[in-house]
mmCIF file of C-alpha atoms in Angstrom:
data_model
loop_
_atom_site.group_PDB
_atom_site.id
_atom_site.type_symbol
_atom_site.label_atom_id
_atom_site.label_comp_id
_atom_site.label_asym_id
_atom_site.label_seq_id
_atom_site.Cartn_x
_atom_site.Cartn_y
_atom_site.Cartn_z
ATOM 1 C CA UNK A 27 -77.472 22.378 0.743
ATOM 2 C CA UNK A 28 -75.494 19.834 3.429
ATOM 3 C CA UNK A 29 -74.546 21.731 6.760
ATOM 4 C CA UNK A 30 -72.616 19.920 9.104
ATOM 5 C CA UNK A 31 -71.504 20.971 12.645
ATOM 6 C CA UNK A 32 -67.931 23.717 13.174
ATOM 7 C CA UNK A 33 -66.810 24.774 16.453
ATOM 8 C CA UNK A 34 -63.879 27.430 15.955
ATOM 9 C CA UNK A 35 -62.144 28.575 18.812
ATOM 10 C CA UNK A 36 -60.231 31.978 18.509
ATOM 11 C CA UNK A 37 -57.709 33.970 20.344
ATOM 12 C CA UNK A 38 -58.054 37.649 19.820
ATOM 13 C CA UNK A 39 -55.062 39.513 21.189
ATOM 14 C CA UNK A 40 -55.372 40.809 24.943
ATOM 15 C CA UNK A 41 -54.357 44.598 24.147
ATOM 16 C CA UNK A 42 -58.079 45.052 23.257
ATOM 17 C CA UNK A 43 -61.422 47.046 25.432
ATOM 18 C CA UNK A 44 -64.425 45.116 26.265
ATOM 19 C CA UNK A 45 -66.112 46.866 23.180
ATOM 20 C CA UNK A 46 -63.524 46.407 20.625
ATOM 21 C CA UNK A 47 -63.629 42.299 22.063
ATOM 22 C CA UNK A 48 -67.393 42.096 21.506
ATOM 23 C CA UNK A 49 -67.211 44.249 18.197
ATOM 24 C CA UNK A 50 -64.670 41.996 17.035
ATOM 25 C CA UNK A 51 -66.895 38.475 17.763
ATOM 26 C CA UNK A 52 -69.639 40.267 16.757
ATOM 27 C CA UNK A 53 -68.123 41.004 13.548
ATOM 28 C CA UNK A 54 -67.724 37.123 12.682
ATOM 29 C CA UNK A 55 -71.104 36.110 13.858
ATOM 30 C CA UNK A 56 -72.397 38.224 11.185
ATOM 31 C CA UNK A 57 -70.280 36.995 8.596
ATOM 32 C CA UNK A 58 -71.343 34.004 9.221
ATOM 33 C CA UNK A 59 -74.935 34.655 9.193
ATOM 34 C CA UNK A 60 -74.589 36.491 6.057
ATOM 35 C CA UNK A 61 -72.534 33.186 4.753
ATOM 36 C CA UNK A 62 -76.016 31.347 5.311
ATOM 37 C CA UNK A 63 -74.331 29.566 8.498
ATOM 38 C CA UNK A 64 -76.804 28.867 11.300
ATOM 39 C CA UNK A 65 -75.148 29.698 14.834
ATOM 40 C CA UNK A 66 -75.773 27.977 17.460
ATOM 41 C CA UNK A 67 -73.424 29.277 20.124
ATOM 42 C CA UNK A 68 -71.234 31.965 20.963
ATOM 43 C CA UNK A 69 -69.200 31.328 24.491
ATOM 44 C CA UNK A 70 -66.825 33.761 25.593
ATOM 45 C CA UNK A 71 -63.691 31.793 27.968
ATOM 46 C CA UNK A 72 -62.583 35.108 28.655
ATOM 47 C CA UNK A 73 -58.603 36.378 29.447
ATOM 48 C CA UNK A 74 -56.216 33.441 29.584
ATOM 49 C CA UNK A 75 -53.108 32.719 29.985
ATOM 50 C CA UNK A 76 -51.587 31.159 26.489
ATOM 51 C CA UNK A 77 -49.473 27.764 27.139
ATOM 52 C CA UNK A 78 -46.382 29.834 24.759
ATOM 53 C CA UNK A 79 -46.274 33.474 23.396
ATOM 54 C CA UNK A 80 -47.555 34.380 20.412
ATOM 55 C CA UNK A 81 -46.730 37.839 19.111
ATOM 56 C CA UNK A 82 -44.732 38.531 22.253
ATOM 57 C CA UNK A 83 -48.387 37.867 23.955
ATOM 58 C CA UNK A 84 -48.691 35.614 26.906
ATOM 59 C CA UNK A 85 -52.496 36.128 26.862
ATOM 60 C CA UNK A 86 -55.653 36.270 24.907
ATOM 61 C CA UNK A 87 -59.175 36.391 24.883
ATOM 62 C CA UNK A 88 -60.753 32.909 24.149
ATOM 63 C CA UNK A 89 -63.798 32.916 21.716
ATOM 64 C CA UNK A 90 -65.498 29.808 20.918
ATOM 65 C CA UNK A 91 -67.939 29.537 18.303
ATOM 66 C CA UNK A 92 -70.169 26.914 17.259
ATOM 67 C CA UNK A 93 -72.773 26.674 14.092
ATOM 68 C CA UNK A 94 -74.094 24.483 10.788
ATOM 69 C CA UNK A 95 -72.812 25.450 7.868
ATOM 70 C CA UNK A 96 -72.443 24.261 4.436
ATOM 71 C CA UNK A 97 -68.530 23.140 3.929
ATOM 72 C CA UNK A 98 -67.501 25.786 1.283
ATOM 73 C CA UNK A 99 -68.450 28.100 3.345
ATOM 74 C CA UNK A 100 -65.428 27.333 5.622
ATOM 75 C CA UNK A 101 -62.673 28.494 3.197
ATOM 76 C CA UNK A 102 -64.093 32.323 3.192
ATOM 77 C CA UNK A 103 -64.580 32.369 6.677
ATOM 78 C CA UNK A 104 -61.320 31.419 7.824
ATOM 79 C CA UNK A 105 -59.460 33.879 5.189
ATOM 80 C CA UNK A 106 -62.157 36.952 7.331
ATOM 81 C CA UNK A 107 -60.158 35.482 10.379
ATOM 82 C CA UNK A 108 -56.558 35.574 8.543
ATOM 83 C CA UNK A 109 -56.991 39.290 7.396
ATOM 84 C CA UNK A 110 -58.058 40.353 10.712
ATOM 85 C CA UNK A 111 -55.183 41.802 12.513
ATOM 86 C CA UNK A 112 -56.898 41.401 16.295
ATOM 87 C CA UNK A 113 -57.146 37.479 15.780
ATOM 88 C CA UNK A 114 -53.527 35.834 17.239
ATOM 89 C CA UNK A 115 -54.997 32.026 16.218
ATOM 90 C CA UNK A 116 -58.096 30.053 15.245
ATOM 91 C CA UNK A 117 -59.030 26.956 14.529
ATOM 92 C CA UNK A 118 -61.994 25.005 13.220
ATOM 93 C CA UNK A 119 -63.236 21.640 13.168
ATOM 94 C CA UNK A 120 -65.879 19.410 12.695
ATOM 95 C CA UNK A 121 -67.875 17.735 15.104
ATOM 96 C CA UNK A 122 -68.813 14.800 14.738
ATOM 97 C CA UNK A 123 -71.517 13.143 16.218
ATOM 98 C CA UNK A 124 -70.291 12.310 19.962
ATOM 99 C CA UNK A 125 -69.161 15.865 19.946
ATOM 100 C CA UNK A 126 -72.413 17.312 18.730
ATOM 101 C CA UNK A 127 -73.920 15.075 21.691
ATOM 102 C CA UNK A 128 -71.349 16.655 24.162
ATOM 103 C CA UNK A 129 -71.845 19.946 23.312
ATOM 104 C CA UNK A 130 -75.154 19.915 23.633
ATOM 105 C CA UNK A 131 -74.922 19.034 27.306
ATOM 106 C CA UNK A 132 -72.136 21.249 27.410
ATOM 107 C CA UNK A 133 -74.728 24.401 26.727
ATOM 108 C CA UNK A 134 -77.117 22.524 28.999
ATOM 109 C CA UNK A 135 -74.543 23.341 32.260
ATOM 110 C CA UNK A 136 -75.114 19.484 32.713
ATOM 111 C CA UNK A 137 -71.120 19.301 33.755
ATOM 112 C CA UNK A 138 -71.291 22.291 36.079
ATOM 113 C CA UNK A 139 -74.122 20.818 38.215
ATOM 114 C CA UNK A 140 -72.062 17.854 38.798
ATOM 115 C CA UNK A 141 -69.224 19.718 40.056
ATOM 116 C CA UNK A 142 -71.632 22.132 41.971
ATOM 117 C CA UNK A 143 -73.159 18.832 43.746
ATOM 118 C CA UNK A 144 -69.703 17.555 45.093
ATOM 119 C CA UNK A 145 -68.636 21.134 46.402
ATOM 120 C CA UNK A 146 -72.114 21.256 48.451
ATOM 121 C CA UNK A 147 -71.858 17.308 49.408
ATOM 122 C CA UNK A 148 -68.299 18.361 50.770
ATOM 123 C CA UNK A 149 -69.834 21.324 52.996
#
């Protein structure tokens, strides 16, 4: 079976608790687990403000998700995400190699540190 690398970002609408939030991501990590994906990451961006509305909505949780999965797999994953009522948007795509690289580092905090150097350079 090929896997290649997904990283879906979602935006679950902002009228939710804490619990139903994590129920809700927790919900589609286990889907995909029980799709035979293999996740890597789960990062939580947390309440943001949306660039337009979206369902009279100017905010939204931001989920990201990345994993290896086999590409059919895709299809019945994204129709979980169109059924579910709580998700406003989503959207996945494949990384490709640089992006793998980055994302990587990414988990790593190696682009916080550099900001965290400057601010205590500055001091």
């Amino acid at each position: 079976m090929f896997q290649r690398n997904y990283e879906t970002v979602f935006i679950l609408t902002p009228v939710l608790s804490d619990v139903q939030m994590k129920d809700t991501v927790d919900k589609f990590v286990n889907l995909l687990k029980e799709l035979g994906a293999d996740v890597i990451n789960v990062e939580n961006w947390g309440l943001k403000k949306m660039a337009y509305a979206i369902e009279k909505k100017t905010t939204g949780f931001y989920i990201m998700v990345e994993f290896k999965a086999d590409p059919t797999l895709i299809h019945k994953f994204e129709v979980e995400f169109r059924r579910e009522e709580k998700v406003m948007r989503f959207l996945t795509t494949v990384l490709d190699k640089h992006s793998i690289v980055y994302a990587e580092r990414r988990r790593k905090g190696e682009f916080n540190k550099k900001v965290e150097a400057k601010e205590e350079a500055t001091k």
